[in-house]
XYZ file of N, CA, C and O in Angstrom:
524
model
N -16.181 12.341 -20.960
C -16.190 10.972 -21.408
C -17.202 10.191 -20.564
O -17.212 10.301 -19.345
N -18.013 9.391 -21.191
C -19.017 8.606 -20.473
C -18.377 7.383 -19.834
O -17.519 6.727 -20.426
N -18.797 7.107 -18.630
C -18.280 5.939 -17.914
C -18.963 4.680 -18.436
O -20.152 4.652 -18.661
N -18.196 3.634 -18.619
C -18.782 2.358 -19.003
C -18.370 1.237 -18.062
O -18.816 0.101 -18.200
N -17.526 1.549 -17.070
C -17.126 0.562 -16.068
C -16.777 1.300 -14.782
O -16.475 2.494 -14.796
N -16.820 0.576 -13.662
C -16.446 1.134 -12.361
C -15.285 0.330 -11.791
O -15.235 -0.887 -11.956
N -14.396 1.008 -11.095
C -13.293 0.336 -10.431
C -13.854 -0.505 -9.297
O -14.561 0.002 -8.435
N -13.591 -1.796 -9.304
C -14.090 -2.686 -8.258
C -13.018 -2.988 -7.219
O -13.251 -2.893 -6.039
N -11.842 -3.406 -7.658
C -10.758 -3.798 -6.758
C -9.426 -3.292 -7.280
O -9.235 -3.186 -8.480
N -8.520 -3.073 -6.362
C -7.102 -3.020 -6.679
C -6.575 -4.349 -6.150
O -6.727 -4.658 -4.965
N -6.015 -5.167 -7.022
C -5.608 -6.526 -6.658
C -4.084 -6.579 -6.521
O -3.358 -6.121 -7.398
N -3.646 -7.150 -5.410
C -2.223 -7.258 -5.114
C -1.853 -8.743 -5.058
O -2.433 -9.498 -4.270
N -0.923 -9.168 -5.882
C -0.422 -10.536 -5.828
C 0.549 -10.665 -4.660
O 1.345 -9.753 -4.411
N 0.488 -11.798 -3.970
C 1.355 -11.969 -2.801
C 1.403 -13.451 -2.402
O 0.536 -14.232 -2.786
N 2.390 -13.824 -1.606
C 2.502 -15.217 -1.190
C 1.559 -15.599 -0.046
O 1.283 -16.780 0.157
N 1.025 -14.620 0.698
C 0.136 -14.900 1.834
C -0.965 -13.847 1.888
O -0.836 -12.830 2.573
N -2.075 -14.070 1.160
C -3.143 -13.064 1.090
C -3.718 -12.681 2.455
O -3.967 -11.495 2.713
N -3.897 -13.626 3.322
C -4.469 -13.343 4.644
C -3.564 -12.395 5.432
O -4.007 -11.400 5.991
N -2.276 -12.677 5.462
C -1.336 -11.851 6.229
C -1.224 -10.447 5.645
O -1.207 -9.462 6.390
N -1.149 -10.329 4.323
C -1.002 -9.006 3.732
C -2.288 -8.192 3.887
O -2.235 -6.982 4.123
N -3.442 -8.837 3.821
C -4.711 -8.136 4.059
C -4.764 -7.605 5.488
O -5.196 -6.468 5.727
N -4.307 -8.389 6.449
C -4.281 -7.924 7.845
C -3.315 -6.744 8.006
O -3.599 -5.800 8.744
N -2.163 -6.792 7.332
C -1.203 -5.693 7.382
C -1.867 -4.392 6.941
O -1.823 -3.387 7.652
N -2.510 -4.407 5.773
C -3.141 -3.182 5.271
C -4.373 -2.797 6.080
O -4.663 -1.603 6.233
N -5.095 -3.751 6.641
C -6.245 -3.425 7.495
C -5.792 -2.637 8.722
O -6.494 -1.729 9.176
N -4.625 -2.969 9.261
C -4.099 -2.226 10.405
C -3.773 -0.787 10.033
O -3.841 0.108 10.879
N -3.449 -0.543 8.786
C -3.068 0.800 8.340
C -4.280 1.617 7.908
O -4.459 2.747 8.351
N -5.120 1.056 7.037
C -6.217 1.836 6.444
C -7.584 1.507 7.022
O -8.573 2.136 6.661
N -7.662 0.526 7.912
C -8.947 0.142 8.498
C -9.632 -0.936 7.681
O -9.113 -1.424 6.680
N -10.808 -1.298 8.121
C -11.570 -2.339 7.435
C -11.290 -3.701 8.022
O -10.409 -3.867 8.881
N -12.062 -4.657 7.568
C -11.942 -6.031 8.045
C -11.739 -6.953 6.848
O -12.570 -6.986 5.942
N -10.636 -7.693 6.808
C -10.423 -8.615 5.687
C -11.502 -9.689 5.640
O -11.926 -10.205 6.671
N -11.962 -9.994 4.437
C -12.955 -11.047 4.216
C -12.321 -12.113 3.329
O -12.071 -11.868 2.154
N -12.081 -13.274 3.913
C -11.455 -14.355 3.148
C -12.526 -15.054 2.337
O -13.463 -15.621 2.872
N -12.399 -15.007 1.015
C -13.359 -15.657 0.138
C -12.945 -17.119 -0.076
O -13.782 -17.975 -0.212
N -11.661 -17.341 -0.126
C -11.062 -18.676 -0.097
C -9.589 -18.432 0.220
O -9.161 -17.280 0.262
N -8.795 -19.450 0.480
C -7.400 -19.205 0.891
C -6.559 -18.426 -0.122
O -5.533 -17.860 0.218
N -7.012 -18.374 -1.362
C -6.219 -17.684 -2.382
C -6.731 -16.275 -2.693
O -6.166 -15.596 -3.537
N -7.783 -15.808 -1.993
C -8.370 -14.505 -2.333
C -8.970 -13.880 -1.076
O -9.911 -14.413 -0.498
N -8.418 -12.754 -0.638
C -8.914 -12.044 0.535
C -9.205 -10.603 0.118
O -8.382 -9.971 -0.535
N -10.378 -10.109 0.496
C -10.788 -8.753 0.137
C -10.822 -7.886 1.389
O -11.329 -8.305 2.430
N -10.293 -6.683 1.265
C -10.340 -5.702 2.339
C -11.223 -4.551 1.873
O -10.905 -3.873 0.892
N -12.347 -4.354 2.563
C -13.236 -3.238 2.274
C -12.681 -2.022 3.004
O -12.830 -1.899 4.216
N -12.021 -1.145 2.286
C -11.386 0.025 2.876
C -12.454 1.089 3.122
O -13.133 1.503 2.183
N -12.629 1.525 4.371
C -13.617 2.567 4.637
C -13.329 3.832 3.814
O -12.219 4.358 3.838
N -14.303 4.268 3.045
C -14.159 5.474 2.237
C -13.218 5.329 1.055
O -12.803 6.315 0.472
N -12.854 4.119 0.697
C -11.901 3.940 -0.399
C -12.250 2.732 -1.244
O -13.265 2.085 -1.030
N -11.384 2.403 -2.187
C -11.617 1.230 -3.024
C -11.351 -0.056 -2.246
O -10.705 -0.036 -1.198
N -11.858 -1.127 -2.753
C -11.562 -2.437 -2.162
C -10.144 -2.826 -2.548
O -9.710 -2.610 -3.668
N -9.421 -3.388 -1.589
C -8.122 -3.979 -1.880
C -8.306 -5.483 -1.818
O -8.865 -5.998 -0.844
N -7.882 -6.173 -2.844
C -7.957 -7.627 -2.854
C -6.541 -8.180 -2.905
O -5.653 -7.605 -3.548
N -6.352 -9.283 -2.219
C -5.032 -9.912 -2.134
C -5.157 -11.315 -2.691
O -5.955 -12.112 -2.207
N -4.382 -11.583 -3.722
C -4.486 -12.829 -4.481
C -3.221 -13.652 -4.298
O -2.103 -13.128 -4.405
N -3.414 -14.938 -4.041
C -2.286 -15.840 -3.856
C -1.449 -15.935 -5.118
O -1.956 -16.187 -6.206
N -0.168 -15.723 -4.944
C 0.805 -15.890 -6.015
C 2.000 -16.599 -5.383
O 2.915 -15.955 -4.855
N 1.980 -17.945 -5.384
C 3.025 -18.698 -4.678
C 4.443 -18.375 -5.148
O 5.383 -18.445 -4.372
N 4.595 -17.985 -6.406
C 5.918 -17.689 -6.946
C 6.181 -16.181 -7.019
O 7.025 -15.726 -7.795
N 5.483 -15.419 -6.192
C 5.608 -13.963 -6.200
C 7.068 -13.539 -5.994
O 7.758 -14.044 -5.113
N 7.505 -12.625 -6.842
C 8.819 -12.020 -6.713
C 8.607 -10.536 -6.468
O 8.038 -9.856 -7.320
N 9.015 -10.022 -5.316
C 8.809 -8.598 -5.050
C 9.539 -7.740 -6.073
O 10.604 -8.118 -6.564
N 8.983 -6.560 -6.390
C 9.673 -5.664 -7.316
C 10.963 -5.146 -6.699
O 11.105 -5.088 -5.486
N 11.894 -4.808 -7.550
C 13.170 -4.247 -7.100
C 13.079 -2.731 -7.232
O 13.449 -2.163 -8.246
N 12.549 -2.106 -6.221
C 12.318 -0.668 -6.249
C 13.631 0.066 -6.093
O 14.453 -0.344 -5.274
N 13.931 1.071 -6.809
C 13.158 1.730 -7.864
C 13.590 1.328 -9.273
O 13.518 2.121 -10.192
N 14.014 0.128 -9.461
C 14.524 -0.318 -10.759
C 13.467 -0.184 -11.854
O 12.309 -0.434 -11.632
N 13.914 0.149 -13.032
C 13.034 0.191 -14.191
C 13.489 -0.784 -15.262
O 12.747 -1.075 -16.186
N 14.712 -1.321 -15.128
C 15.264 -2.167 -16.179
C 14.813 -3.617 -16.089
O 14.713 -4.313 -17.079
N 14.516 -4.113 -14.879
C 14.008 -5.480 -14.730
C 13.262 -5.585 -13.401
O 13.589 -4.907 -12.434
N 12.266 -6.417 -13.384
C 11.450 -6.651 -12.192
C 11.039 -5.335 -11.523
O 11.107 -5.186 -10.309
N 10.611 -4.382 -12.344
C 10.223 -3.068 -11.834
C 8.849 -3.129 -11.184
O 8.042 -4.017 -11.458
N 8.572 -2.153 -10.311
C 7.242 -2.063 -9.720
C 6.225 -1.799 -10.822
O 6.515 -1.131 -11.804
N 5.035 -2.326 -10.669
C 3.977 -2.097 -11.643
C 3.035 -1.003 -11.177
O 2.429 -0.310 -11.979
N 2.883 -0.866 -9.875
C 2.090 0.210 -9.287
C 2.466 0.264 -7.815
O 3.134 -0.616 -7.297
N 2.014 1.320 -7.132
C 2.176 1.376 -5.688
C 1.015 2.166 -5.105
O 0.315 2.883 -5.814
N 0.785 2.014 -3.819
C -0.281 2.731 -3.122
C 0.298 3.969 -2.462
O 1.345 3.906 -1.820
N -0.379 5.104 -2.629
C -0.062 6.324 -1.900
C -1.077 6.436 -0.770
O -2.282 6.471 -1.019
N -0.591 6.486 0.456
C -1.464 6.564 1.627
C -1.307 7.928 2.284
O -0.190 8.367 2.562
N -2.427 8.608 2.525
C -2.449 9.907 3.182
C -2.168 9.674 4.662
O -2.983 9.107 5.378
N -0.987 10.104 5.118
C -0.591 9.874 6.508
C -0.816 11.105 7.386
O -0.490 11.079 8.567
N -1.367 12.164 6.817
C -1.659 13.351 7.595
C -1.136 14.611 6.940
O -0.464 14.570 5.911
N -1.450 15.749 7.571
C -1.064 17.047 7.021
C 0.247 17.553 7.609
O 0.840 18.491 7.080
N 0.722 16.925 8.687
C 1.949 17.397 9.342
C 2.994 16.291 9.351
O 2.675 15.100 9.266
N 4.248 16.702 9.520
C 5.325 15.714 9.613
C 5.197 14.898 10.899
O 5.588 13.731 10.934
N 4.623 15.477 11.937
C 4.403 14.721 13.172
C 3.463 13.547 12.917
O 3.682 12.440 13.420
N 2.418 13.774 12.116
C 1.491 12.690 11.778
C 2.178 11.630 10.921
O 1.972 10.425 11.112
N 2.992 12.077 9.972
C 3.720 11.130 9.122
C 4.712 10.337 9.962
O 4.836 9.110 9.803
N 5.417 11.003 10.870
C 6.353 10.298 11.759
C 5.634 9.228 12.581
O 6.141 8.103 12.732
N 4.461 9.558 13.098
C 3.687 8.590 13.889
C 3.237 7.424 13.019
O 3.307 6.262 13.438
N 2.796 7.718 11.785
C 2.386 6.651 10.870
C 3.582 5.773 10.512
O 3.459 4.547 10.415
N 4.751 6.391 10.323
C 5.956 5.628 10.009
C 6.271 4.630 11.127
O 6.548 3.457 10.855
N 6.213 5.069 12.371
C 6.474 4.162 13.490
C 5.522 2.976 13.469
O 5.928 1.837 13.724
N 4.266 3.235 13.143
C 3.270 2.155 13.145
C 3.499 1.169 12.001
O 3.423 -0.040 12.211
N 3.789 1.667 10.778
C 3.998 0.720 9.673
C 5.265 -0.100 9.883
O 5.293 -1.286 9.544
N 6.296 0.509 10.454
C 7.516 -0.248 10.741
C 7.248 -1.323 11.789
O 7.737 -2.457 11.665
N 6.443 -1.011 12.802
C 6.096 -1.995 13.825
C 5.268 -3.140 13.249
O 5.322 -4.271 13.743
N 4.525 -2.860 12.165
C 3.708 -3.895 11.523
C 4.514 -4.776 10.564
O 4.010 -5.764 10.058
N 5.762 -4.387 10.290
C 6.598 -5.221 9.427
C 7.023 -4.581 8.123
O 7.668 -5.232 7.296
N 6.673 -3.301 7.901
C 7.155 -2.612 6.699
C 8.643 -2.324 6.866
O 9.171 -2.326 7.981
N 9.308 -2.083 5.754
C 10.706 -1.665 5.830
C 10.893 -0.442 4.942
O 10.260 -0.317 3.890
N 11.730 0.494 5.379
C 11.929 1.728 4.606
C 12.696 1.463 3.309
O 13.617 0.657 3.282
N 12.282 2.153 2.250
C 12.981 2.087 0.973
C 13.596 3.428 0.606
O 14.666 3.475 0.029
N 12.877 4.531 0.908
C 13.396 5.857 0.570
C 12.793 6.882 1.519
O 11.591 6.916 1.715
N 13.654 7.729 2.043
C 13.197 8.823 2.903
C 14.050 10.032 2.572
O 15.215 10.106 2.951
N 13.452 10.959 1.825
C 14.134 12.187 1.429
C 13.368 13.337 2.061
O 12.186 13.537 1.774
N 14.030 14.079 2.949
C 13.350 15.121 3.710
C 12.748 16.221 2.850
O 11.810 16.878 3.261
N 13.251 16.432 1.645
C 12.716 17.484 0.788
C 11.434 17.066 0.065
O 10.802 17.872 -0.597
N 11.051 15.811 0.138
C 9.863 15.321 -0.563
C 8.720 15.128 0.424
O 8.945 14.931 1.619
N 7.492 15.179 -0.072
C 6.313 15.049 0.781
C 5.836 13.603 0.906
O 4.659 13.349 1.112
N 6.736 12.659 0.754
C 6.380 11.257 0.893
C 7.598 10.467 1.338
O 8.735 10.894 1.163
N 7.311 9.313 1.900
C 8.346 8.342 2.263
C 7.911 6.998 1.704
O 6.735 6.660 1.744
N 8.873 6.233 1.217
C 8.561 4.980 0.543
C 8.976 3.794 1.422
O 10.065 3.800 2.008
N 8.105 2.798 1.475
C 8.316 1.593 2.282
C 7.970 0.378 1.432
O 7.293 0.484 0.418
N 8.409 -0.780 1.894
C 7.979 -2.051 1.309
C 7.087 -2.735 2.333
O 7.405 -2.753 3.535
N 5.960 -3.275 1.865
C 5.102 -4.050 2.764
C 5.756 -5.406 3.019
O 6.817 -5.704 2.442
N 5.199 -6.244 3.866
C 5.846 -7.531 4.166
C 6.068 -8.435 2.950
O 6.952 -9.290 2.975
N 5.305 -8.237 1.865
C 5.507 -9.034 0.650
C 6.446 -8.339 -0.330
O 6.724 -8.862 -1.400
N 6.945 -7.146 0.027
C 7.905 -6.449 -0.805
C 7.332 -5.404 -1.742
O 8.076 -4.784 -2.498
N 6.008 -5.161 -1.718
C 5.409 -4.141 -2.583
C 5.698 -2.746 -2.029
O 5.486 -2.500 -0.850
N 6.129 -1.819 -2.883
C 6.326 -0.456 -2.417
C 4.994 0.226 -2.106
O 3.993 -0.028 -2.768
N 4.995 1.084 -1.091
C 3.873 1.978 -0.816
C 4.443 3.239 -0.192
O 5.565 3.235 0.324
N 3.687 4.323 -0.286
C 4.153 5.602 0.234
C 3.256 6.094 1.356
O 2.034 5.972 1.282
N 3.870 6.675 2.363
C 3.161 7.486 3.345
C 3.375 8.921 2.893
O 4.528 9.375 2.791
N 2.287 9.609 2.606
C 2.363 10.949 2.041
C 1.895 11.995 3.041
O 0.940 11.768 3.785
N 2.582 13.134 3.044
C 2.114 14.290 3.800
C 1.282 15.112 2.834
O 1.785 15.594 1.815
N -0.004 15.256 3.153
C -0.935 15.972 2.282
C -1.396 17.230 3.015
O -2.083 17.130 4.040
N -1.045 18.418 2.531
C -1.488 19.644 3.190
C -3.010 19.690 3.306
O -3.732 19.144 2.460
N -3.493 20.330 4.349
C -4.949 20.389 4.621
C -5.743 20.817 3.421
O -6.800 20.257 3.136
N -5.265 21.821 2.674
C -6.052 22.341 1.545
C -6.066 21.387 0.348
O -6.781 21.632 -0.620
N -5.304 20.288 0.402
C -5.286 19.314 -0.686
C -5.877 17.976 -0.298
O -5.904 17.051 -1.103
N -6.345 17.856 0.925
C -6.876 16.571 1.417
C -8.274 16.359 0.897
O -9.062 17.280 0.788
N -8.572 15.119 0.585
C -9.899 14.749 0.079
C -10.775 14.322 1.228
O -10.377 13.669 2.124
C-alpha cells in the first residue's frame, strides 16, 4: 500500500500539559517544548513526537472498563529485556507519580496510570524482539 501521510504526533489530552510532558520526558527522554500553555510537544529520541493538549474537563479512563469511559489507547514502553530492568523502571515511574493498575507475573507487561490517569505499560521485550 502506498503511503499518503506520515504520523506526526500522538496527542494526549490532559489537565496539565506541561506537567504530563515532564513526566514522560523523565521516562523516555527528550525535552518538552511548550508551544503555548495548552500545547506541549515532547520530541522522543528515536520515536514519535508526543504532544500534550490541554483538556480542562479531562476525565481519566476507567481501566480496564469497556462499557463506559473506556481507554481509547495506551502507550507500550520497552522497559528492558529482563525482569530486573522492568523492576527498576517500575520503581522510577512510581517515584515520578505513576500508580499501578495491573501486575500479573505471567504476563510480559505491567500496567500503570500516569499522573493524569492514562494507562501505559512497561513491557519486558526479549532481546531478539527489541527494535
